[in-house]
Coordinates of C-alpha atoms and ligand atoms in Angstrom, one line a residue:
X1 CA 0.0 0.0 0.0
X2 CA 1.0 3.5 -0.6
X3 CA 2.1 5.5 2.0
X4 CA -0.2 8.2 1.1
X5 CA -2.9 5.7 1.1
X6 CA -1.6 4.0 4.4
X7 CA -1.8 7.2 6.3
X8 CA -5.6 8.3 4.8
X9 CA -6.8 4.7 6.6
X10 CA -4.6 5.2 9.9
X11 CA -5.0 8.8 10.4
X12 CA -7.7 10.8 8.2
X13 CA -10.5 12.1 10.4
X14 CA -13.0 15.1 9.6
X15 CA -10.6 17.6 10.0
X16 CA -7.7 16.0 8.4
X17 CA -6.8 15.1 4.8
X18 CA -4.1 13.9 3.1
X19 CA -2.1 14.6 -0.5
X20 CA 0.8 13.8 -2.5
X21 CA 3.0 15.8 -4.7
X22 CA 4.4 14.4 -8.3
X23 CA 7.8 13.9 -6.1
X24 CA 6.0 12.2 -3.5
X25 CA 5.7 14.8 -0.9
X26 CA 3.1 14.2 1.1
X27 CA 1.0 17.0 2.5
X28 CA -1.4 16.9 5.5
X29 CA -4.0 19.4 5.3
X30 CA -6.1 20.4 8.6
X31 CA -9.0 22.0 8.5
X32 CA -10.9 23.1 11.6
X33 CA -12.9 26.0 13.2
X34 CA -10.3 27.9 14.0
X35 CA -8.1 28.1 11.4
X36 CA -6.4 25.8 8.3
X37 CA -3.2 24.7 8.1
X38 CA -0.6 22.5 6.0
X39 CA 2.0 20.1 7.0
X40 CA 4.7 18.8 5.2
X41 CA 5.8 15.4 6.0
X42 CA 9.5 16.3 5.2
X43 CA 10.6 17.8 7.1
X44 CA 7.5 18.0 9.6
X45 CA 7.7 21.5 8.2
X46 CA 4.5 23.8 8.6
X47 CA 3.4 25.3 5.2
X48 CA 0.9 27.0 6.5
X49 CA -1.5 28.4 9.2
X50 CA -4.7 30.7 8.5
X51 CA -6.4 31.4 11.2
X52 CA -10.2 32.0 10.1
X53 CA -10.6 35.3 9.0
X54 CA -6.8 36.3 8.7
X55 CA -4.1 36.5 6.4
X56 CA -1.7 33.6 6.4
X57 CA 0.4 34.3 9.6
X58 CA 2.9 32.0 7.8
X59 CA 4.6 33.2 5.0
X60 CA 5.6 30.4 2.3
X61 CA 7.6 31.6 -1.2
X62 CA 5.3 32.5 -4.4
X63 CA 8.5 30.6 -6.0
X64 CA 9.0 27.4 -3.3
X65 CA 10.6 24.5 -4.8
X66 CA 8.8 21.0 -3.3
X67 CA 11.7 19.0 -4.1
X68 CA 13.0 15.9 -2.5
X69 CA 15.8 16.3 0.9
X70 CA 15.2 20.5 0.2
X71 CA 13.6 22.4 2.5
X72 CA 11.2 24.2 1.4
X73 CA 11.5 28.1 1.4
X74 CA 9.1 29.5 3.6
X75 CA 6.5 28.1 6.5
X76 CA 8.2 26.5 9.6
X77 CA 11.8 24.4 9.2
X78 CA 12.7 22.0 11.8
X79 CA 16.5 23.2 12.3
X80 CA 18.2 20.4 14.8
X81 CA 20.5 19.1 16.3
X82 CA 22.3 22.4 15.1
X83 CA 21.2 25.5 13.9
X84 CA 23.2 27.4 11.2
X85 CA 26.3 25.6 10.0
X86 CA 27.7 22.5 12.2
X87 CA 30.1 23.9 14.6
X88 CA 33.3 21.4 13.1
X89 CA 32.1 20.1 9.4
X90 CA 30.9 22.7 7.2
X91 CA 30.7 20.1 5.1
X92 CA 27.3 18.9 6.8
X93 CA 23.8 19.9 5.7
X94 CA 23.0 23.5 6.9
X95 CA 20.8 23.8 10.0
X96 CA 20.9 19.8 11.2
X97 CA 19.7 17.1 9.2
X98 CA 16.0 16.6 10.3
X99 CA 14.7 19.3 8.3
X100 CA 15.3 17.6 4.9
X101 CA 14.1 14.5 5.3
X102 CA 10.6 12.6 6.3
X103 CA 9.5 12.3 9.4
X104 CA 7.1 9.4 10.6
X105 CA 3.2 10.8 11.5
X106 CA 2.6 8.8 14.6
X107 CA -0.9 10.0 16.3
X108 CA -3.6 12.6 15.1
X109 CA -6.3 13.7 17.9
X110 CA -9.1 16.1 18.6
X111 CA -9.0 18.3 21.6
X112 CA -12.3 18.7 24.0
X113 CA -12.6 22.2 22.2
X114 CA -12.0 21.1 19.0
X115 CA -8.4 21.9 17.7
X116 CA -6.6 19.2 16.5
X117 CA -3.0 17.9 17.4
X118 CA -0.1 16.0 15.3
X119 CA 2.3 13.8 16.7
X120 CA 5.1 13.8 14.1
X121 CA 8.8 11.3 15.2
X122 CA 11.9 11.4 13.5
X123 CA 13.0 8.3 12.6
X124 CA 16.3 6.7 12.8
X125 CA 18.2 6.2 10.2
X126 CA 22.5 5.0 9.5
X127 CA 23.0 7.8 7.1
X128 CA 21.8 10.3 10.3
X129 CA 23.7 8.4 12.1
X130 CA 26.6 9.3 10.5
X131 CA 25.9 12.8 10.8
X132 CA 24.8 12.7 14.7
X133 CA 26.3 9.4 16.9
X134 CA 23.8 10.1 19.3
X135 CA 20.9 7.8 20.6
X136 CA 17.9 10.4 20.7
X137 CA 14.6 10.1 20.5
X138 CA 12.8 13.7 18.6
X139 CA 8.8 14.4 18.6
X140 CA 7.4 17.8 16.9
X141 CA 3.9 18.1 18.4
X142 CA 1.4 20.6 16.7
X143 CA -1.7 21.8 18.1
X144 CA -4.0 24.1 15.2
X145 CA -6.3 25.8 17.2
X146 CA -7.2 29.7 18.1
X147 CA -2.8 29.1 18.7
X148 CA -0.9 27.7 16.7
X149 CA 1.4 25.5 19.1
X150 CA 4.6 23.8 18.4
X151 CA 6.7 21.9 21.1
X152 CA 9.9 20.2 19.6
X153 CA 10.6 17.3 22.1
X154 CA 14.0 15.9 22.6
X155 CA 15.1 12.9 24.7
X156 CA 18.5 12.2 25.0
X157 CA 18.7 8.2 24.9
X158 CA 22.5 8.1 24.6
X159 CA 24.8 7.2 28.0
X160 CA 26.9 10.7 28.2
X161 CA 26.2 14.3 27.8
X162 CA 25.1 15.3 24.7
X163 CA 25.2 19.4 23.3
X164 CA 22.8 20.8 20.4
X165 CA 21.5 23.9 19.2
X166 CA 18.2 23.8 17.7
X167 CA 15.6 26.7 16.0
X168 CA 11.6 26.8 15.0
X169 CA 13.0 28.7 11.8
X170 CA 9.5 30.5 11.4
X171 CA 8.9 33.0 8.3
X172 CA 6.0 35.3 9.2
X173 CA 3.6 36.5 6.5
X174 CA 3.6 40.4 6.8
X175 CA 1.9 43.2 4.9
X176 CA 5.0 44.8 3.9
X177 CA 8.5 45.2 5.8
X178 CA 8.2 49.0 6.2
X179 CA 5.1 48.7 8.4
X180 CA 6.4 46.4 10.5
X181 CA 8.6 46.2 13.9
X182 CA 9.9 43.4 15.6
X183 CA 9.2 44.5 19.7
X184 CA 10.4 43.0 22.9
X185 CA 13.6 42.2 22.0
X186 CA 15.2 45.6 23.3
X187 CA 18.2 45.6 25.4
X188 CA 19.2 41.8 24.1
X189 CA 22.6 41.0 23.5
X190 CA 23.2 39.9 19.9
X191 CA 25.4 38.3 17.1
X192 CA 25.2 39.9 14.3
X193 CA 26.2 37.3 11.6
X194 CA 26.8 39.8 8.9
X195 CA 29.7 41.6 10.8
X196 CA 31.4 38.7 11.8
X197 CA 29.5 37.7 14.5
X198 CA 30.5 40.9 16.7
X199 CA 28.2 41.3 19.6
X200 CA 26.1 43.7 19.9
X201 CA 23.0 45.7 21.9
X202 CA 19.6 46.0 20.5
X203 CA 18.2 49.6 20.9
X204 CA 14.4 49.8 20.8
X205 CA 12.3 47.7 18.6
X206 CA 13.6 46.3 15.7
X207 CA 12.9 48.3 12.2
X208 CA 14.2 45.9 9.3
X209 CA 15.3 48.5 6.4
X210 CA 18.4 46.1 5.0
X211 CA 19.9 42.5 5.2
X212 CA 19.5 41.6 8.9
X213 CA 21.1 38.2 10.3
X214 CA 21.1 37.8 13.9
X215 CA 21.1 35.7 16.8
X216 CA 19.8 37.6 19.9
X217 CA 20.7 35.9 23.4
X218 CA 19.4 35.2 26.6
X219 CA 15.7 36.5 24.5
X220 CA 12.8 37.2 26.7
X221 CA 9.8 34.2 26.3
X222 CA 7.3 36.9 24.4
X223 CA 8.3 38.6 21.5
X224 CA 5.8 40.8 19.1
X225 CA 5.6 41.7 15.4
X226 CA 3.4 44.6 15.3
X227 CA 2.0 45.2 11.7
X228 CA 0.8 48.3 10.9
X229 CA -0.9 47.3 7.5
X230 CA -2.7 44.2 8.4
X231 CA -3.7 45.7 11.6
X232 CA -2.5 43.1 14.0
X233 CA 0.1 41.2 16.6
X234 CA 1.7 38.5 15.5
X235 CA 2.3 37.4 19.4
X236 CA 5.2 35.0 20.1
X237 CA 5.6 33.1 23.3
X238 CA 8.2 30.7 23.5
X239 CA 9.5 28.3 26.4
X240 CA 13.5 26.0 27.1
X241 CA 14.4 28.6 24.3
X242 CA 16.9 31.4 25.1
X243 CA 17.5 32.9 21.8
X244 CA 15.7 34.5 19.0
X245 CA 17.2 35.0 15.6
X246 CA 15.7 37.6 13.3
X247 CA 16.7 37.1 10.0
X248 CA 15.7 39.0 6.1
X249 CA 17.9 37.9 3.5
X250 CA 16.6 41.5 1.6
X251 CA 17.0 41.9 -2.5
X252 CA 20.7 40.9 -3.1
X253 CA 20.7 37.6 -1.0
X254 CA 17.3 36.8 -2.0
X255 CA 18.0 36.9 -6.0
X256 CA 21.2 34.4 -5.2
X257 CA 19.1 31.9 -2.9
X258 CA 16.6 31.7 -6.3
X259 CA 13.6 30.8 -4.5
X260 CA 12.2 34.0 -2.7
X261 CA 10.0 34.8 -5.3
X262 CA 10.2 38.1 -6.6
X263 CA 10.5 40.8 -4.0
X264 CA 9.4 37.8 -1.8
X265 CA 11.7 39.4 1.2
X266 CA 9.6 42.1 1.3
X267 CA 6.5 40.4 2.8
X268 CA 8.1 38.1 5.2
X269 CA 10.5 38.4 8.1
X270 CA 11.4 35.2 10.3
X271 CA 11.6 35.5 13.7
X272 CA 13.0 31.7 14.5
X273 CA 12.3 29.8 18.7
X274 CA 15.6 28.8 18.9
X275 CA 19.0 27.8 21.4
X276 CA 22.1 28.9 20.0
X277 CA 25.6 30.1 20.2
X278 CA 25.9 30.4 23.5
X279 CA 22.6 29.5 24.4
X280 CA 23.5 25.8 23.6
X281 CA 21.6 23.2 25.0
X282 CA 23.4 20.3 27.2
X283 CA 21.8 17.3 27.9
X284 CA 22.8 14.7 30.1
X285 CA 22.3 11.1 29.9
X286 CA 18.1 10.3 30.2
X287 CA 17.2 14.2 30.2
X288 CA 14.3 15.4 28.5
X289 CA 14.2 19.1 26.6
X290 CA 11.1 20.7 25.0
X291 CA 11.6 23.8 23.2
X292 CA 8.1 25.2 22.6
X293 CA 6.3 28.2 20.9
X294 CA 2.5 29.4 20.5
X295 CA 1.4 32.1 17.8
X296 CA -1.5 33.9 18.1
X297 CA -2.9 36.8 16.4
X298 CA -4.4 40.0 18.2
X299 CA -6.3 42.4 15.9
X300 CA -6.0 45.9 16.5
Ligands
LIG1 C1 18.8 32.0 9.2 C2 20.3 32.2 9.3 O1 18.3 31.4 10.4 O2 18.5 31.1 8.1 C3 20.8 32.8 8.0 O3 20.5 33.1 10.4 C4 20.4 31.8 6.8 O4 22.2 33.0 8.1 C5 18.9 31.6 6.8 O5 20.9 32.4 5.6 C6 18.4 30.7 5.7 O6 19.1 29.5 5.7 P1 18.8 28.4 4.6 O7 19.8 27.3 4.8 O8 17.4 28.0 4.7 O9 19.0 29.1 3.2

């Protein structure tokens, strides 16, 4: 049987369907009363979540490629166990390995008040392995609802201390860049990856005018995009993550990486969950980590 077909029997209620791309991506579409949303099996990326009656709050590329082991260029990467480049090989797939490749849908379920939740594992697998000697197990739970919640679940299964960094590498749909600021981050320490990672202090709310690459530090749990032209909040509230990385790849960058879209940058900015640089996360032996975010919109 076809996997596609497999997981319509196991897993298809009313709110859930199921479809497959020509490259045999497979797709899991939720529709509820609160919102819609997409998930992509590779990946466990979100494509997509539309509250009812909103814009997309998740921004996905008018010129995304659904290719095979490629992330796709928008919605909600899965960056783990590193974020960015890996700290010794930069030989090694950018930002871990989990976001290019399929994950394993384990349980669907409907909440008492009627969102709907997606257990999504990681499975094991020797060419991972060579990647990432570590015994580990990984879950990405997501809960569509009024929220959208995402808790990224890691167990360390291995018998000695184990290090990661990790990042929700979230692209938010926006109106336009100009009318938007990125608010709560003020006073944070920062990398900023385009001046060789020189630290840095954020002054006020951020106002993203050119290429910005950074990794803020030691990040408050809430953070706010305030958008002027779709009259809302985009509120973020995160939990086990210290660091926030706010990231527009703006024209130049955007026409090299080919699948932005045209002028793409200029409606999305990603403000990624995530522990990095120094905010490093250190398991030991047994422990248990889940680094967790909730979106919601407030109109204004
Ligand atoms: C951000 C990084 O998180 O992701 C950037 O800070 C990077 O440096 C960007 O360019 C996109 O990465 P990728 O691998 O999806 O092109």
């Amino acid at each position: 049987m076809k996997t596609v077909d497999r997981l319509r029997k196991e897993f298809q209620v009313d709110a859930i369907s199921f479809s497959e791309t020509n490259d045999e991506i497979i797709n899991i579409e939720v529709n509820n009363k609160y919102a819609k949303a997409c998930i992509c099996l590779q990946g466990a990326q979100i494509l997509d979540w539309t509250p009812v009656n909103q814009k997309p709050v998740i921004w996905m590329s008018a010129d995304a490629l659904f290719r095979k082991n490629k992330s796709v260029r928008g919605g909600v990467p899965v960056c783990w166990p590193w974020f960015g480049d890996h700290v010794s090989n930069p030989a090694f797939p950018a930002h871990g390995y989990v976001r290019n490749n399929t994950w394993e849908l384990k349980k669907t379920e409907t909440l008492p008040d009627g969102s709907t939740r997606l257990l999504f594992i990681f499975p094991e697998n020797d060419e991972f392995k060579a990647y990432w000697p570590y015994k580990m197990k990984i879950e990405l739970h997501v809960t569509i609802g009024e929220k959208l919640q995402i808790v990224l679940k890691t167990e360390n299964l291995s018998d000695g201390d184990v290090t990661l960094t990790e990042a929700l590498h979230t692209y938010f749909n926006i109106s336009h860049i100009k009318n938007i600021s990125v608010n709560g981050l003020n006073g944070c320490q920062y990398l900023d990856k385009l001046d060789g990672y020189s630290v840095k202090e954020q002054q006020d709310n951020i106002l993203v005018k050119e290429e910005v690459d950074r990794i803020y530090i030691n990040t408050p749990d809430e953070v706010c995009i305030y958008d002027s032209g779709y009259k809302r909040n985009i509120l973020i509230n995160k939990s086990e993550s210290l660091s926030t990385i706010v990231w527009n790849p703006w024209k130049v960058k955007s026409d090299l990486m080919g699948d932005m879209g045209d002028d793409g940058y200029l409606g999305m900015v990603c403000v990624e969950t995530a522990n990095a640089a120094s905010n490093a996360v250190n398991l030991s032996a047994g422990q248990v980590h889940e680094m967790s975010v909730e979106y919601k919109v407030e109109c204004l």
